[in-house]
Coordinates of C-alpha atoms and ligand atoms in Angstrom, one line a residue:
X1 CA 132.0 -94.4 231.0
X2 CA 130.3 -95.5 234.2
X3 CA 127.4 -97.8 233.3
X4 CA 127.5 -99.7 236.6
X5 CA 123.8 -99.0 237.2
X6 CA 122.8 -100.4 233.8
X7 CA 122.0 -104.1 233.0
X8 CA 120.8 -104.6 229.4
X9 CA 119.9 -108.0 227.8
X10 CA 118.7 -108.8 224.4
X11 CA 116.1 -111.5 225.0
X12 CA 115.3 -111.9 221.3
X13 CA 115.8 -110.0 218.0
X14 CA 114.7 -112.3 215.2
X15 CA 112.1 -111.2 212.7
X16 CA 108.8 -113.0 212.3
X17 CA 108.5 -116.7 213.2
X18 CA 110.0 -117.9 216.5
X19 CA 112.3 -120.9 216.4
X20 CA 114.8 -122.5 218.9
X21 CA 117.5 -119.8 219.5
X22 CA 115.6 -117.4 217.3
X23 CA 113.3 -115.4 219.6
X24 CA 111.3 -112.4 218.3
X25 CA 111.9 -108.9 219.7
X26 CA 112.3 -108.3 223.4
X27 CA 114.9 -106.6 225.5
X28 CA 115.2 -106.0 229.3
X29 CA 116.9 -102.9 230.6
X30 CA 117.6 -102.1 234.2
X31 CA 118.5 -98.4 234.9
X32 CA 119.3 -98.1 238.6
X33 CA 116.2 -99.3 240.5
X34 CA 113.9 -99.3 237.4
X35 CA 113.5 -102.4 235.3
X36 CA 111.9 -102.1 231.9
X37 CA 111.0 -104.3 229.0
X38 CA 111.3 -103.2 225.4
X39 CA 108.8 -105.1 223.3
X40 CA 107.5 -108.6 224.2
X41 CA 107.6 -111.1 221.4
X42 CA 106.5 -114.7 221.9
X43 CA 108.6 -116.6 224.4
X44 CA 109.7 -113.5 226.3
X45 CA 108.8 -114.9 229.7
X46 CA 110.9 -118.0 229.0
X47 CA 113.8 -115.8 228.0
X48 CA 113.4 -113.7 231.1
X49 CA 114.0 -116.8 233.2
X50 CA 116.9 -118.0 231.0
X51 CA 118.9 -114.8 231.4
X52 CA 118.5 -114.9 235.2
X53 CA 115.7 -112.4 235.7
X54 CA 113.3 -115.0 237.1
X55 CA 111.2 -113.3 239.8
X56 CA 112.4 -109.8 238.7
X57 CA 109.6 -107.2 238.9
X58 CA 109.4 -105.1 235.8
X59 CA 108.1 -101.6 236.4
X60 CA 107.4 -100.6 232.8
X61 CA 106.8 -102.2 229.4
X62 CA 107.4 -100.2 226.2
X63 CA 105.8 -101.6 223.1
X64 CA 106.9 -100.3 219.7
X65 CA 103.9 -101.6 217.6
X66 CA 101.3 -104.3 217.5
X67 CA 102.8 -106.7 215.0
X68 CA 102.8 -110.1 216.5
X69 CA 106.6 -110.6 216.7
X70 CA 106.7 -107.6 219.1
X71 CA 103.7 -108.3 221.2
X72 CA 102.5 -111.9 221.2
X73 CA 104.4 -112.6 224.4
X74 CA 102.6 -109.9 226.3
X75 CA 99.3 -111.7 227.3
X76 CA 101.2 -114.7 228.6
X77 CA 103.7 -112.6 230.6
X78 CA 101.0 -110.4 232.2
X79 CA 99.0 -113.6 233.0
X80 CA 102.0 -115.3 234.6
X81 CA 102.6 -112.3 236.8
X82 CA 99.1 -112.6 238.2
X83 CA 99.7 -116.4 238.8
X84 CA 102.8 -115.4 240.8
X85 CA 100.8 -112.9 242.9
X86 CA 102.4 -109.7 241.7
X87 CA 101.0 -106.6 243.4
X88 CA 103.4 -103.9 242.2
X89 CA 101.8 -101.5 239.7
X90 CA 102.8 -101.8 236.1
X91 CA 102.9 -99.1 233.4
X92 CA 102.4 -100.1 229.8
X93 CA 103.4 -97.6 227.0
X94 CA 102.6 -98.3 223.4
X95 CA 100.5 -97.4 220.3
X96 CA 96.8 -96.9 220.2
X97 CA 95.1 -100.3 220.5
X98 CA 97.5 -101.7 223.0
X99 CA 95.0 -101.3 225.9
X100 CA 92.2 -102.8 223.7
X101 CA 94.4 -105.8 222.8
X102 CA 95.1 -106.6 226.4
X103 CA 91.5 -106.1 227.5
X104 CA 90.0 -108.1 224.7
X105 CA 92.3 -111.1 225.6
X106 CA 91.4 -110.7 229.2
X107 CA 87.7 -110.6 228.5
X108 CA 87.9 -113.7 226.2
X109 CA 90.0 -115.7 228.6
X110 CA 88.4 -114.6 231.8
X111 CA 91.7 -113.1 232.9
X112 CA 92.2 -110.5 235.5
X113 CA 95.3 -108.9 237.0
X114 CA 96.5 -109.1 240.6
X115 CA 98.2 -105.8 240.2
X116 CA 97.3 -102.3 238.9
X117 CA 98.0 -101.8 235.2
X118 CA 98.3 -98.3 233.8
X119 CA 98.2 -97.7 230.0
X120 CA 99.8 -94.7 228.4
X121 CA 99.5 -94.1 224.7
X122 CA 102.8 -93.2 223.1
X123 CA 103.2 -89.7 221.7
X124 CA 106.1 -87.5 220.7
X125 CA 108.2 -86.5 223.6
X126 CA 108.5 -87.8 227.2
X127 CA 106.4 -90.8 227.9
X128 CA 107.8 -91.9 231.2
X129 CA 110.1 -90.3 233.9
X130 CA 111.1 -91.2 237.4
X131 CA 114.2 -90.7 239.6
X132 CA 116.2 -93.2 237.5
X133 CA 115.2 -92.7 233.9
X134 CA 113.6 -90.5 231.3
X135 CA 112.1 -92.0 228.2
X136 CA 111.1 -90.2 225.0
X137 CA 109.1 -91.6 222.1
X138 CA 109.3 -90.7 218.4
X139 CA 107.2 -92.1 215.5
X140 CA 108.9 -94.6 213.2
X141 CA 108.1 -95.2 209.6
X142 CA 106.6 -98.7 209.4
X143 CA 103.4 -100.3 208.0
X144 CA 101.3 -99.6 211.1
X145 CA 101.7 -97.1 214.0
X146 CA 105.1 -97.7 215.4
X147 CA 107.2 -95.9 218.0
X148 CA 110.9 -95.7 218.7
X149 CA 112.1 -95.0 222.3
X150 CA 115.1 -93.1 223.7
X151 CA 116.1 -94.1 227.2
X152 CA 118.3 -91.8 229.3
X153 CA 119.6 -92.5 232.7
X154 CA 119.0 -89.6 235.0
X155 CA 122.0 -88.5 237.0
X156 CA 122.6 -85.7 239.4
X157 CA 124.2 -82.6 237.8
X158 CA 127.0 -82.5 240.4
X159 CA 129.0 -85.2 242.2
X160 CA 130.0 -84.5 245.8
X161 CA 133.7 -84.6 246.8
X162 CA 133.1 -86.4 250.2
X163 CA 136.4 -85.5 251.9
X164 CA 136.1 -81.8 250.8
X165 CA 132.5 -81.5 251.9
X166 CA 133.2 -83.0 255.3
X167 CA 136.3 -80.9 255.8
X168 CA 134.2 -77.8 255.0
X169 CA 131.9 -78.8 257.8
X170 CA 129.0 -80.2 255.8
X171 CA 127.1 -83.4 256.7
X172 CA 125.7 -86.3 254.7
X173 CA 122.2 -84.8 255.0
X174 CA 123.5 -81.8 252.9
X175 CA 124.7 -83.9 250.0
X176 CA 121.4 -84.2 248.0
X177 CA 121.2 -80.4 247.6
X178 CA 124.9 -80.2 246.7
X179 CA 124.3 -82.8 244.0
X180 CA 121.6 -80.5 242.6
X181 CA 124.1 -77.6 242.4
X182 CA 123.0 -75.6 245.5
X183 CA 125.5 -74.1 247.9
X184 CA 125.9 -75.6 251.3
X185 CA 125.8 -74.1 254.8
X186 CA 127.4 -75.5 257.9
X187 CA 125.6 -75.9 261.2
X188 CA 127.4 -72.7 262.4
X189 CA 126.1 -70.8 259.4
X190 CA 129.1 -70.6 257.2
X191 CA 128.4 -70.6 253.4
X192 CA 130.1 -73.3 251.4
X193 CA 130.1 -72.6 247.7
X194 CA 128.9 -75.5 245.7
X195 CA 131.9 -75.6 243.3
X196 CA 134.3 -75.9 246.2
X197 CA 133.0 -79.3 247.3
X198 CA 131.6 -80.8 244.0
X199 CA 132.6 -81.7 240.5
X200 CA 130.4 -82.1 237.4
X201 CA 128.3 -85.3 237.6
X202 CA 129.0 -88.2 235.3
X203 CA 127.1 -88.4 232.1
X204 CA 124.2 -90.9 232.2
X205 CA 123.7 -93.9 229.9
X206 CA 121.8 -93.1 226.7
X207 CA 120.3 -95.6 224.3
X208 CA 117.8 -95.6 221.5
X209 CA 115.6 -98.5 220.4
X210 CA 114.5 -98.1 216.8
X211 CA 112.5 -101.1 215.4
X212 CA 110.7 -101.6 213.1
X213 CA 111.3 -98.8 210.6
X214 CA 112.0 -97.9 207.0
X215 CA 115.2 -95.9 206.7
X216 CA 114.6 -92.4 208.0
X217 CA 117.5 -90.0 208.4
X218 CA 115.4 -87.9 210.7
X219 CA 115.7 -90.6 213.3
X220 CA 119.4 -89.6 213.7
X221 CA 118.3 -86.4 215.4
X222 CA 116.1 -88.4 217.8
X223 CA 119.0 -90.8 218.6
X224 CA 121.7 -88.0 218.6
X225 CA 124.6 -88.7 220.9
X226 CA 123.4 -92.0 222.3
X227 CA 126.0 -94.5 223.7
X228 CA 124.1 -97.3 222.0
X229 CA 121.8 -97.4 219.1
X230 CA 119.7 -100.5 218.6
X231 CA 118.5 -100.2 215.0
X232 CA 116.7 -102.9 213.0
X233 CA 118.4 -104.3 209.9
X234 CA 115.9 -106.8 208.6
X235 CA 117.6 -106.9 205.2
X236 CA 120.9 -106.5 203.3
X237 CA 121.2 -104.0 200.5
X238 CA 120.7 -106.6 197.8
X239 CA 117.1 -106.9 199.1
X240 CA 116.4 -103.1 199.4
X241 CA 113.2 -103.4 197.4
X242 CA 111.9 -105.8 200.0
X243 CA 112.9 -103.4 202.7
X244 CA 111.0 -100.6 201.0
X245 CA 108.0 -102.8 200.4
X246 CA 107.8 -104.1 204.0
X247 CA 108.7 -100.9 205.8
X248 CA 112.1 -102.1 207.1
X249 CA 115.8 -101.1 206.9
X250 CA 118.9 -102.6 205.5
X251 CA 122.1 -102.9 207.5
X252 CA 123.7 -100.1 205.5
X253 CA 120.8 -97.8 206.3
X254 CA 121.1 -98.6 210.0
X255 CA 124.7 -97.7 209.7
X256 CA 123.8 -94.3 208.1
X257 CA 121.5 -93.5 210.9
X258 CA 124.2 -94.5 213.5
X259 CA 126.8 -92.4 211.8
X260 CA 124.6 -89.3 211.6
X261 CA 123.5 -89.7 215.2
X262 CA 127.1 -90.0 216.4
X263 CA 126.1 -93.2 218.2
X264 CA 128.9 -94.8 220.3
X265 CA 127.9 -98.3 219.3
X266 CA 125.4 -99.8 216.9
X267 CA 123.5 -102.9 217.7
X268 CA 121.9 -104.5 214.7
X269 CA 118.9 -106.9 215.0
X270 CA 115.6 -108.1 213.6
X271 CA 117.3 -110.1 210.9
X272 CA 115.2 -111.8 208.2
X273 CA 115.5 -115.6 208.5
X274 CA 116.5 -115.7 204.8
X275 CA 120.1 -115.0 205.8
X276 CA 122.6 -117.6 207.1
X277 CA 125.6 -115.3 207.7
X278 CA 124.8 -112.5 210.2
X279 CA 128.3 -111.2 209.9
X280 CA 127.3 -109.8 206.5
X281 CA 125.1 -107.3 208.3
X282 CA 128.0 -106.0 210.4
X283 CA 130.2 -105.8 207.3
X284 CA 127.6 -103.9 205.3
X285 CA 126.9 -101.4 208.1
X286 CA 130.7 -100.9 208.6
X287 CA 130.9 -99.5 205.1
X288 CA 129.2 -96.3 206.3
X289 CA 129.6 -96.3 210.1
X290 CA 133.1 -96.5 211.8
X291 CA 132.0 -97.1 215.4
X292 CA 131.7 -100.5 217.0
X293 CA 129.0 -102.7 215.6
X294 CA 127.4 -105.6 217.5
X295 CA 125.3 -108.3 215.8
X296 CA 122.3 -108.7 218.0
X297 CA 121.4 -112.2 219.2
X298 CA 119.3 -113.7 221.9
X299 CA 121.2 -113.5 225.2
X300 CA 123.5 -110.7 224.1
X301 CA 124.6 -108.3 226.9
X302 CA 125.6 -105.3 224.7
X303 CA 127.5 -103.5 227.5
X304 CA 129.7 -106.5 228.2
X305 CA 130.2 -107.2 224.5
X306 CA 131.2 -103.6 223.8
X307 CA 133.9 -103.5 226.4
Ligands
LIG401 ZN1 106.7 -104.9 212.4

């Protein structure tokens, strides 16, 4: 699989209270020329620097829900971008109340933004689309309004065979329409059938980000066929009562969703700090899911780890 246009880092995936090396939820994901942030727990701006993204300009922030361990890093990050003189527009997608949260903090602290900020309230279906990426949202089953996201790299339906196209008399300016599946026509007017100079395009990268949520088998349909599924596993099965009570999942339940979704790789995260051995999460999920399982941790590059 060609994921050369993708760069994905887990900045943090611990539940609840931050500690050294235990950062709450945040992930950066670059898809082609588009850089997005999934959740923004406390310390995210520090982690962005630490993984080498200092100075990177994020286009989009997707927030799952307004629990503090997913959003307390947001005011500081947005404020720092103003201090750095950012001018590029930013899109923020999340649950109802996200815009109020940011504006209340700005009003109380006298903050303003040096860049345009556009808020979009998450709803079922497509919440963002540009030339690189298409993102869909789906409601999760947590204690407050929470959204999962599915991110798909957009790729051209056809890939041009350069030598064949040139030999047929086509020029570089024709390639874009060929990628879209249209026939070509040479400067002298000769028709060049699309199939004679193209092959089917590669499949784009697909991932789903499902946190925080109670086990919900319906999520498998939303995450169907993804290359990577990030699914929270706050608890192990022996604490399933706690998972039910707090609206979280166990590692086994994350494995069940990954198996039903046919996910290529399962990335576990959002571990409760009560557990010392994170390998137990992988072992438990492996009882029901036979694909590769990665134990999420701050700094993990899932694409590199999965190779
Ligand atoms: Zn939560």
